[in-house]
Tab-separated table of C-alpha atoms and ligand atoms in Angstrom:
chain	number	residue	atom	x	y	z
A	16	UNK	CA	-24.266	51.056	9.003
A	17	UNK	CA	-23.769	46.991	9.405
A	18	UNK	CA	-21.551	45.128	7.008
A	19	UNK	CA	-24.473	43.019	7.243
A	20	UNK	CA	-27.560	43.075	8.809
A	21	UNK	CA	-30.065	40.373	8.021
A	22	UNK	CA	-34.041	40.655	10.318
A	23	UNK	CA	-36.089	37.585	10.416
A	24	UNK	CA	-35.367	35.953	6.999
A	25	UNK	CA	-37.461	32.997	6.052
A	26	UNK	CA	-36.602	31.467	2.593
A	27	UNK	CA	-38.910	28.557	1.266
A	28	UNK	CA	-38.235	26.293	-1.611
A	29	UNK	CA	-41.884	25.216	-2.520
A	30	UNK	CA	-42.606	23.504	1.032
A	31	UNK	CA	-39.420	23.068	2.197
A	32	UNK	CA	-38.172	25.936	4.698
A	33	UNK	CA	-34.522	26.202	4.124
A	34	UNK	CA	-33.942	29.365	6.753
A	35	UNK	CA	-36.334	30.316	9.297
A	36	UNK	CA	-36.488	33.952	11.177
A	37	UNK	CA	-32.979	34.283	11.093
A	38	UNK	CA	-31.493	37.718	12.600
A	39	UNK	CA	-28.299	38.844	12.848
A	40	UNK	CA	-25.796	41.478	12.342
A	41	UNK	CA	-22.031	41.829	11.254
A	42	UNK	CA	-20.792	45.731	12.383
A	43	UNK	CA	-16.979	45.203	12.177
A	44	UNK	CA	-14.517	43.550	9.812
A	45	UNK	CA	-14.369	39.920	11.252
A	46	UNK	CA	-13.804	36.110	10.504
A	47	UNK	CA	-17.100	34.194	11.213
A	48	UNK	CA	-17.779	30.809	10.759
A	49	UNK	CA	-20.879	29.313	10.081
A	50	UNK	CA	-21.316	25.726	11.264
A	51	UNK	CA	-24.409	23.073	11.009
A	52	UNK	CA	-25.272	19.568	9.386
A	53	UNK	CA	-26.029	19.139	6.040
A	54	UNK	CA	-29.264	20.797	4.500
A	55	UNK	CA	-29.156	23.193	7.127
A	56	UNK	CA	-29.888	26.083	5.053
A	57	UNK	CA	-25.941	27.301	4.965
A	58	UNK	CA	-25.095	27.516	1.249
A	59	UNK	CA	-28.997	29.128	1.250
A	60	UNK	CA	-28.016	31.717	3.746
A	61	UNK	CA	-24.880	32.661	2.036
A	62	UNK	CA	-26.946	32.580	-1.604
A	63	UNK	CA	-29.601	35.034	-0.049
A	64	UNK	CA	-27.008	37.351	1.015
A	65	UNK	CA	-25.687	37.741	-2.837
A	66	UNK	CA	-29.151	38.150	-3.454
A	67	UNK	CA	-29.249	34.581	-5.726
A	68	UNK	CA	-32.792	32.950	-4.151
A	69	UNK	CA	-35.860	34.641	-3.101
A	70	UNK	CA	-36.607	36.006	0.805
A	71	UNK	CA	-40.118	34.533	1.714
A	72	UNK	CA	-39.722	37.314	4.247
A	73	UNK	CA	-37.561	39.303	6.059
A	74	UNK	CA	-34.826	41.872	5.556
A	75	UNK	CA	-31.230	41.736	4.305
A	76	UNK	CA	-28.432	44.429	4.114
A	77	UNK	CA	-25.303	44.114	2.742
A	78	UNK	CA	-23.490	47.544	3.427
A	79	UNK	CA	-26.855	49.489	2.804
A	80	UNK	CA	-27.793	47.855	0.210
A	81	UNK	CA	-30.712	45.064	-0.734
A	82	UNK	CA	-29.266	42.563	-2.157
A	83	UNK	CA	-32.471	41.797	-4.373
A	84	UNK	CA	-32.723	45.064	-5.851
A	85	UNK	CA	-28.729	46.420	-6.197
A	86	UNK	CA	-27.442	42.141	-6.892
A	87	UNK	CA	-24.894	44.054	-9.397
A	88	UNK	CA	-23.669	46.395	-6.903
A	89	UNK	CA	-23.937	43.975	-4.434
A	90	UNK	CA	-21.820	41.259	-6.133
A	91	UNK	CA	-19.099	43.442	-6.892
A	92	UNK	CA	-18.316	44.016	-3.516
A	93	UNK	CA	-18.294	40.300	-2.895
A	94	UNK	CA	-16.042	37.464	-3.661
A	95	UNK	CA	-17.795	34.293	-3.715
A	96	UNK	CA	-16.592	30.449	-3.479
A	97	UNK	CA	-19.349	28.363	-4.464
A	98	UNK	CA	-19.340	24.840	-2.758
A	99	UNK	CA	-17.938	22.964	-4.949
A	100	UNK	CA	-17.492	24.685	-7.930
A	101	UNK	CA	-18.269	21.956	-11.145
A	102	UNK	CA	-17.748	24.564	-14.121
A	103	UNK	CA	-13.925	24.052	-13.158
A	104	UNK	CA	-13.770	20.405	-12.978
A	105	UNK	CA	-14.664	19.995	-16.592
A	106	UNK	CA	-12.680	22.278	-18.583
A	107	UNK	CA	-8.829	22.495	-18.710
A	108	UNK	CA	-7.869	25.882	-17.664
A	109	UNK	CA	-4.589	27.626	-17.200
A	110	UNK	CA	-4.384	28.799	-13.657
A	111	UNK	CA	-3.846	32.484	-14.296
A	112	UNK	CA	-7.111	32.261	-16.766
A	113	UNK	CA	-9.525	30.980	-13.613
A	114	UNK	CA	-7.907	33.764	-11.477
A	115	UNK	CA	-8.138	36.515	-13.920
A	116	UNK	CA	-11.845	35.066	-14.267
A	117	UNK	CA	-12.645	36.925	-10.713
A	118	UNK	CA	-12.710	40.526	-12.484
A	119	UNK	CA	-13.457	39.517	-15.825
A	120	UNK	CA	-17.224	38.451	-14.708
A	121	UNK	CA	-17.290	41.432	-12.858
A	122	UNK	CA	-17.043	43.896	-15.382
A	123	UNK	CA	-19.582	45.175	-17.944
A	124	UNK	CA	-18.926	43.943	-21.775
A	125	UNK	CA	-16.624	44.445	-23.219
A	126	UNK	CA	-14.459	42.478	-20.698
A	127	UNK	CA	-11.358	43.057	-21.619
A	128	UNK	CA	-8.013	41.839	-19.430
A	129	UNK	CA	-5.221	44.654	-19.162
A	130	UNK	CA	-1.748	44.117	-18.681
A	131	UNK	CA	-2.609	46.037	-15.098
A	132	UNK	CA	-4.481	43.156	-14.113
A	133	UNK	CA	-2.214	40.222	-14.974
A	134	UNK	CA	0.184	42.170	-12.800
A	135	UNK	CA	-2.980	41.916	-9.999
A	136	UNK	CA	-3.221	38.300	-10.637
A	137	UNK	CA	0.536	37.948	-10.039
A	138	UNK	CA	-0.080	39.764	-6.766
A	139	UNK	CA	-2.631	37.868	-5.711
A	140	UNK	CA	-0.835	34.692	-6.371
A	141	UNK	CA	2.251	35.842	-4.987
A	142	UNK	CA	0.273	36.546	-1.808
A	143	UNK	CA	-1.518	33.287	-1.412
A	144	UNK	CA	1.634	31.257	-1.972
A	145	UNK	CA	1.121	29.484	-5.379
A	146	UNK	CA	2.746	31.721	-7.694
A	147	UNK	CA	4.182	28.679	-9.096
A	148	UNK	CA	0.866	27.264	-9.980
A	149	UNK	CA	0.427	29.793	-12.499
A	150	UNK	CA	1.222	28.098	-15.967
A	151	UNK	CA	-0.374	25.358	-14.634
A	152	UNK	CA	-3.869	23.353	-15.553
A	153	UNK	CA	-6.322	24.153	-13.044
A	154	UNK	CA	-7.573	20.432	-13.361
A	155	UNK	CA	-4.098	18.701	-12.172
A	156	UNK	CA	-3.769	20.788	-8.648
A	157	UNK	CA	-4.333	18.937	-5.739
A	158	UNK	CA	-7.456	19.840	-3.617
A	159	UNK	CA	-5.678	22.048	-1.756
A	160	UNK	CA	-4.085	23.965	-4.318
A	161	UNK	CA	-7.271	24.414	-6.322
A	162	UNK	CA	-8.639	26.122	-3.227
A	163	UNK	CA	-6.113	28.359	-3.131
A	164	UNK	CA	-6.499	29.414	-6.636
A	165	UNK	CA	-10.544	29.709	-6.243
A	166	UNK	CA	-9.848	32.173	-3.638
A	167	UNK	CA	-7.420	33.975	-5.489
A	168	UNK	CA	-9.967	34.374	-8.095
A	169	UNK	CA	-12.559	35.678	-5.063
A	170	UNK	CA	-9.573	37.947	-3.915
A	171	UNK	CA	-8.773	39.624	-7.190
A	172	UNK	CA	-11.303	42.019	-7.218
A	173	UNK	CA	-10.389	43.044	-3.409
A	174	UNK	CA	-14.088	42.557	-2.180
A	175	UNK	CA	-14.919	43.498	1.023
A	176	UNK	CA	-17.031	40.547	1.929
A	177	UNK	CA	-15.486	37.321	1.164
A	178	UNK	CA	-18.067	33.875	1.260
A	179	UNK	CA	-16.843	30.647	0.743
A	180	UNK	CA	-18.765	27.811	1.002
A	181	UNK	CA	-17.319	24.604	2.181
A	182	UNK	CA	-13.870	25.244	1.426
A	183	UNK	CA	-12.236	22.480	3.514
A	184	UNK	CA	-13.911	19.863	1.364
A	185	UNK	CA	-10.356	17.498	0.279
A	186	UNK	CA	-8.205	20.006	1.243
A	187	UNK	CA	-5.351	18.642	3.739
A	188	UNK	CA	-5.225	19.771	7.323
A	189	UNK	CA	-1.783	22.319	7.065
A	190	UNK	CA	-3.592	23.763	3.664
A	191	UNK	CA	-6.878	24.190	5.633
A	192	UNK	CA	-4.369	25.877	8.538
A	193	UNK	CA	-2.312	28.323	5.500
A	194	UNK	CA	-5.666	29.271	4.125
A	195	UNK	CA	-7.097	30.343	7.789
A	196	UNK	CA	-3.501	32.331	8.052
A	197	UNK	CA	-4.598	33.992	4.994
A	198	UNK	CA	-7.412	35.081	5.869
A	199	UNK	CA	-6.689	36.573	8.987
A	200	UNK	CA	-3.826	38.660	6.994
A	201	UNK	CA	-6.999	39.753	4.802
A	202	UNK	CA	-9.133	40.823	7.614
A	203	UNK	CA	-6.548	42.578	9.182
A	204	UNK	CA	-4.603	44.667	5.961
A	205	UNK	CA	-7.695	44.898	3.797
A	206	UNK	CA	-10.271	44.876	6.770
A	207	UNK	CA	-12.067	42.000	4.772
A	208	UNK	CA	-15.094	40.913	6.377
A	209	UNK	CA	-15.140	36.551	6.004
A	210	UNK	CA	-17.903	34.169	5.962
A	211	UNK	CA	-16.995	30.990	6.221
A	212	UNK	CA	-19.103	27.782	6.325
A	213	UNK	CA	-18.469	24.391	6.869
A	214	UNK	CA	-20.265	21.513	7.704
A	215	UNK	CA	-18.136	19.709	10.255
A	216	UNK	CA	-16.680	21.308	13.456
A	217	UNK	CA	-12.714	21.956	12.270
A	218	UNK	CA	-9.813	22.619	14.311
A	219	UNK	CA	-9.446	26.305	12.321
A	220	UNK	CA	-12.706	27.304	14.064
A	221	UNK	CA	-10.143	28.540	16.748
A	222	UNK	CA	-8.855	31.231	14.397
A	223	UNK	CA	-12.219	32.648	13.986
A	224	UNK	CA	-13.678	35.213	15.869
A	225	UNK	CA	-16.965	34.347	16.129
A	226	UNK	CA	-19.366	31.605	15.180
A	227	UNK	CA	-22.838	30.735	14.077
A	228	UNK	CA	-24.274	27.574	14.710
A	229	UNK	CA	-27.149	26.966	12.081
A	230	UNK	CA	-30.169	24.564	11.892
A	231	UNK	CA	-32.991	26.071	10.054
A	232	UNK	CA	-32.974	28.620	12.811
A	233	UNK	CA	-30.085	30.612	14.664
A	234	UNK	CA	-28.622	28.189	17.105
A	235	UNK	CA	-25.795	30.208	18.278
A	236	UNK	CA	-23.632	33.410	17.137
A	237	UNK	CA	-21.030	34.961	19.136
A	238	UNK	CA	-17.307	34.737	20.252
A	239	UNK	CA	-16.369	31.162	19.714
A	240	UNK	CA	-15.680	30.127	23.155
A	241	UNK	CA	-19.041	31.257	23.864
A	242	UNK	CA	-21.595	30.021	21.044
A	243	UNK	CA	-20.036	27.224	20.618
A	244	UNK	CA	-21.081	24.946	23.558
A	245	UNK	CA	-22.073	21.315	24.254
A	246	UNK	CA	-26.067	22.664	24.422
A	247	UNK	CA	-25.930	24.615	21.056
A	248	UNK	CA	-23.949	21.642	19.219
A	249	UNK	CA	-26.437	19.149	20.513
A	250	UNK	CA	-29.525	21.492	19.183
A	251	UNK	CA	-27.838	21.476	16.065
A	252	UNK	CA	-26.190	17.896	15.593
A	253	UNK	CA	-28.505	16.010	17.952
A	254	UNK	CA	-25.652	15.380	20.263
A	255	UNK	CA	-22.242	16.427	20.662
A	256	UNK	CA	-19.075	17.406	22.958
A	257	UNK	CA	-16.193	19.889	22.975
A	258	UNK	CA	-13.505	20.115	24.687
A	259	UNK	CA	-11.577	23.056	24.817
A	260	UNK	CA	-7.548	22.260	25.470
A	261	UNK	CA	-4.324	24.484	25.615
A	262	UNK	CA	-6.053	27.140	23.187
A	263	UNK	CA	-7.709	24.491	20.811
A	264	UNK	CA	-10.973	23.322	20.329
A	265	UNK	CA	-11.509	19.774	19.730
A	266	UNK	CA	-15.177	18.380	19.158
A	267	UNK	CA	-16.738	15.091	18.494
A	268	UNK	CA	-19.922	15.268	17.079
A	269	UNK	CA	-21.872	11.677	16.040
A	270	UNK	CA	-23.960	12.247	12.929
A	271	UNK	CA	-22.720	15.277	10.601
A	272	UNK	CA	-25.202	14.363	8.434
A	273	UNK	CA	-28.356	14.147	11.078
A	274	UNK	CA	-30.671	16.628	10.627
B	323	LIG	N1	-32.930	25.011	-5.304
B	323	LIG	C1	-33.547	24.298	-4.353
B	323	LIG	N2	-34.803	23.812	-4.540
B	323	LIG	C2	-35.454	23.114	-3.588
B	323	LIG	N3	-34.914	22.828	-2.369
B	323	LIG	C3	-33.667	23.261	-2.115
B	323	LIG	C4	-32.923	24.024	-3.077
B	323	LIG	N4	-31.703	24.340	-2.548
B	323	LIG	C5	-31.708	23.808	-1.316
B	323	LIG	N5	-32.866	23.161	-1.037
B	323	LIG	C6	-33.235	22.502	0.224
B	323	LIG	O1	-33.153	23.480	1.257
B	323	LIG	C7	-32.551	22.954	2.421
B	323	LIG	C8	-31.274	23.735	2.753
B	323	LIG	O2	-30.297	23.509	1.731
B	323	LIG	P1	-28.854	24.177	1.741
B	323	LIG	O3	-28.996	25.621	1.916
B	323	LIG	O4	-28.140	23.693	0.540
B	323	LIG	O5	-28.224	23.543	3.070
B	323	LIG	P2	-26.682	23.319	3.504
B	323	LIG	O6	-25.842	24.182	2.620
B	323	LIG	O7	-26.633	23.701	4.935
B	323	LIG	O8	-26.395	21.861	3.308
B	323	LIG	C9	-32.319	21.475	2.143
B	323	LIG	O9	-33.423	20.753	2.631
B	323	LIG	C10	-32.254	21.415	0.627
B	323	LIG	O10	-32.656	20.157	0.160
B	324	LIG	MG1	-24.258	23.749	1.412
């Protein structure tokens, strides 16, 4: 059984198609990244996975299971950071409250928080470096340390898919670099399978294991030193190099926002 297998998935928004006959597969515990310009149907691809929008056609499996007719089950095994997540810019929350928010929405009513899972929340905290942060108001952390609390609040209910969306967006480079640590360290204790998108080629790319490039279609999926070439960053981007030095990969891409 894949962690994920997903067979020629179309998903239309009225007349706009937003993913078209995309196929792949996920069989082992793994960091991928998923890469393309803006409106290229990434934050859609993650959102039909969680089984949030509508396949036009096509199959998806997430352990087994459709996503469209188990989204309960399906959700609990998933931690989920939305891109850009506007319920939490608004309201002032204590830090340990937007953590302990991970299992609370998971759980049927009545939802009640246990002395068992502050303890968890302290864990989780502990782990990711910002125990400190705790007392404090979600709204005053820099961009990097709200991050890191959003994906303690994914992490909290020890899912075994983990999707964030965007995460790099204002976060500084050696906070992008202790978040990529921390995933690897999830992938390899917990066996955590990652999806990660982002809409600019990143340094961290080099700590994944594999890669999609996206446009629509499928551009590219594989080992990063393979799917991620000059050819498949110019089908996606519209132009593009990458250079490859001393174990890092550098790109320069012209338009991010070409599509
Ligand atoms: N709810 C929606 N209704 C209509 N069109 C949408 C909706 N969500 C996304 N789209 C369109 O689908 C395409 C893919 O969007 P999205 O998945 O958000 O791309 P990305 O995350 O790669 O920027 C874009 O053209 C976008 O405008
Ligand atoms: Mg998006």
């Amino acid at each position: 059984m894949s962690i994920i297998n997903v067979e020629n998935l179309t998903v239309t928004y009225d007349k706009i198609v937003a993913l078209e006959d995309v196929t792949f597969k996920i069989d082992t515990p793994s960091i991928n990244i998923i890469i393309g310009p803006n409106g290229a149907g990434k934050t859609t691809l993650l959102k039909a996975i969680m089984g949030l929008v509508k396949t036009t056609r096509g199959r998806i499996e997430v352990l087994g299971l459709n996503p469209m007719e188990k989204s309960f089950e399906v959700r609990k095994l998933m931690g989920y950071i939305p891109q850009r997540d506007r319920v939490m810019e608004g309201i002032p929350m204590k830090v340990t409250d937007v953590i302990l928010m991970g299992i609370a929405t998971k759980r049927e009513w009545p939802r009640i928080i246990s002395r068992e899972d502050l303890k968890e929340a302290e864990n989780i905290a502990e782990f990711l470096g910002i125990k400190d942060l705790m007392n404090k108001t979600f709204n005053q952390l820099s961009g990097g340390q709200k991050q890191k609390v959003l994906l303690a609040r994914a992490l909290i209910s020890k899912p075994k898919i983990l999707m964030l969306d965007e995460p790099f967006n204002g976060v500084d480079v050696i906070s992008q670099y202790s978040i990529m640590e921390k995933l690897k360290e999830l992938r390899k204790i917990n066996g955590t399978t990652i999806l990660l998108v982002t809409h600019d080629i990143n340094p961290v790319i080099e700590l994944a294991e594999n890669v999609m490039i996206i446009n629509r279609r499928v551009i590219a999926f594989g080992k990063v030193h393979e799917a991620l070439n000059e050819e498949s960053l110019s089908k996606a981007y519209g132009g593009g190099r990458i250079i490859f030095a001393e174990g890092k990969c550098y790109s320069i891409i012209g338009d991010t926002h070409h599509r």
